[in-house]
Amino acid sequence: MIIVIIGAQWGDEGKGKVVDLLADRFDIVARYQGGHNAGHSVYVGDRAFVLRLLPSGIIHPDKTCVLGNGMVIDPKAFFEEVDQIKAQGVEVTPDRLKVSSRAHLIMPYHQALDHTSEERLGNEKIGTTLRGIGPAYEDKVGRRGIRVSDALSPELLRLRIERNLEEANRIIVLFGQQPLRADDIYNETAPLVERLRPFVTETSHFLAQARKANKRILLEGAQATLLDVDHGTYPYVTSSNPTAGGASVGAGIPPHHISGVLGIVRTYATRVGEGPFPTEMLDDEEPIAYLIRERGNEYGSVTRRPRRCGWFDAVATRYAAELNGFDSIALTKLDVLDELEEIKVCTGYKIGDAYVDTFPAVANDLRSIQPVYETLEGWGESTVGITNVEDLPAKARNYVRFLSDSIGVEIGLISTGPERGQTIILKDSVMENWFRG
Ligand code: IMP
């Protein structure tokens, strides 16, 4: 069985917890796009793990984790994370962590270029994580990137660094920064690549063999649907394809071998960085945004940037469900809304006088959207830690049902707190079947 797990909104939907829960029932957890721009927080008892590059399955000692060919990997960040997780008592060996030989490396000049590109854009900047993700993917598509397998040859690594740096330095200098030195980059990167060598694997072959041996594989998307370079709010997107189709390409798995797609949806929406956000709470709703931000800890787990908060957007989530083909949805952070008297849900958009119920392609259209809301009554009591759907207040159940109906997909899991146990799994759902193993 191969299941893909994807955020339906702009990221930070709480994938970390759901992957961690599901990982128990799977043998392998693989990532297929992005790099250390992601940030998943996973809480186990009183221990908190923040994962950027490594799949959330790494915390389970008996799982194998894969960094797929579609990823961009900063070797320094990789080992910082490996060392951090080891210091927290998790064993990380090449036996249980495989890095694709076809993944691309993020080099120091990619980070410098991420800075200059944002600077150049000024008010129009994307608000990237400045980790060098976009420039590394630009080099990949421009057919000058450095793949892990290239880097394993010291001569090729040096040659590629020298050639690519010549071009990168032109831009870096144009922006008044000091040029980077090829020797410095090589001397920093070569030992890291040597340390990476035992982890390097033909991961698509490894995954194909695992599938044939009836292993259960979880493909973990990073970022989310509305940050997808093709389907998101372009140009305010990341440079990869988190959507379900991207999982096939980025892990090297035939599409028809994927058995199901799980969407992660939060009971409200957030976004970090710039870009359109139709249901954002502004001005007079800022006190509600504040409450949500504090209760939901809506601060970037890597950058600690406060997240922009907004109401649930059924138009955007339906779009995500359609694009990814969600079979089931995990609804996270229900408890964060416990104190609200009223909860708004955006069920359609108005652009000028026209009513639209589809997600427009043009960022400017999204900016001029007037969301059409339905208002539901809040439940005004704690749902923290509830594990049985019957124990939820009737109005909370009503809210969940309303969301499920407006997306048109079952909600199979409801999260009522950050810990593993604070979870409801709905009987007779597709999700329950995945959990049953
Ligand atoms: P980049 O991926 O660093 O190029 O950033 C592009 C956009 O994606 C920015 O708006 C980032 O804030 C956003 N982004 C990247 N990674 C994540 C994530 O893991 N969660 C939420 N937003 C993200």
CSV table of C-alpha atoms in Angstrom, one decimal, residues 6-11 13 222-229 231-233 237 242-244 316 319-321 323-324 326:
chain,number,residue,atom,x,y,z
A,6,ILE,CA,-0.6,16.4,1.5
A,7,GLY,CA,-1.5,19.7,3.1
A,8,ALA,CA,-4.6,21.2,1.5
A,9,GLN,CA,-4.0,24.9,2.3
A,10,TRP,CA,-0.8,27.0,2.6
A,11,GLY,CA,1.2,24.7,4.8
A,13,GLU,CA,-1.8,22.2,8.6
A,222,ALA,CA,6.0,19.2,2.5
A,223,GLN,CA,4.6,22.7,2.1
A,224,ALA,CA,1.1,22.3,0.6
A,225,THR,CA,-1.2,22.4,-2.3
A,226,LEU,CA,-1.6,26.2,-2.5
A,227,LEU,CA,2.2,26.6,-2.5
A,228,ASP,CA,2.6,24.3,-5.5
A,229,VAL,CA,4.5,25.9,-8.3
A,231,HIS,CA,-1.4,24.9,-8.9
A,232,GLY,CA,-0.7,27.4,-6.1
A,233,THR,CA,-1.0,31.1,-5.8
A,237,VAL,CA,4.6,29.7,-4.1
A,242,PRO,CA,3.7,19.1,-3.3
A,243,THR,CA,0.5,18.0,-5.0
A,244,ALA,CA,-0.2,14.3,-5.5
A,316,ALA,CA,-9.7,26.7,-1.8
A,319,TYR,CA,-9.9,23.0,-5.2
A,320,ALA,CA,-7.2,21.1,-3.3
A,321,ALA,CA,-9.4,18.1,-2.9
A,323,LEU,CA,-6.4,18.5,-7.6
A,324,ASN,CA,-5.1,15.8,-5.3
A,326,PHE,CA,-8.3,13.2,-1.5
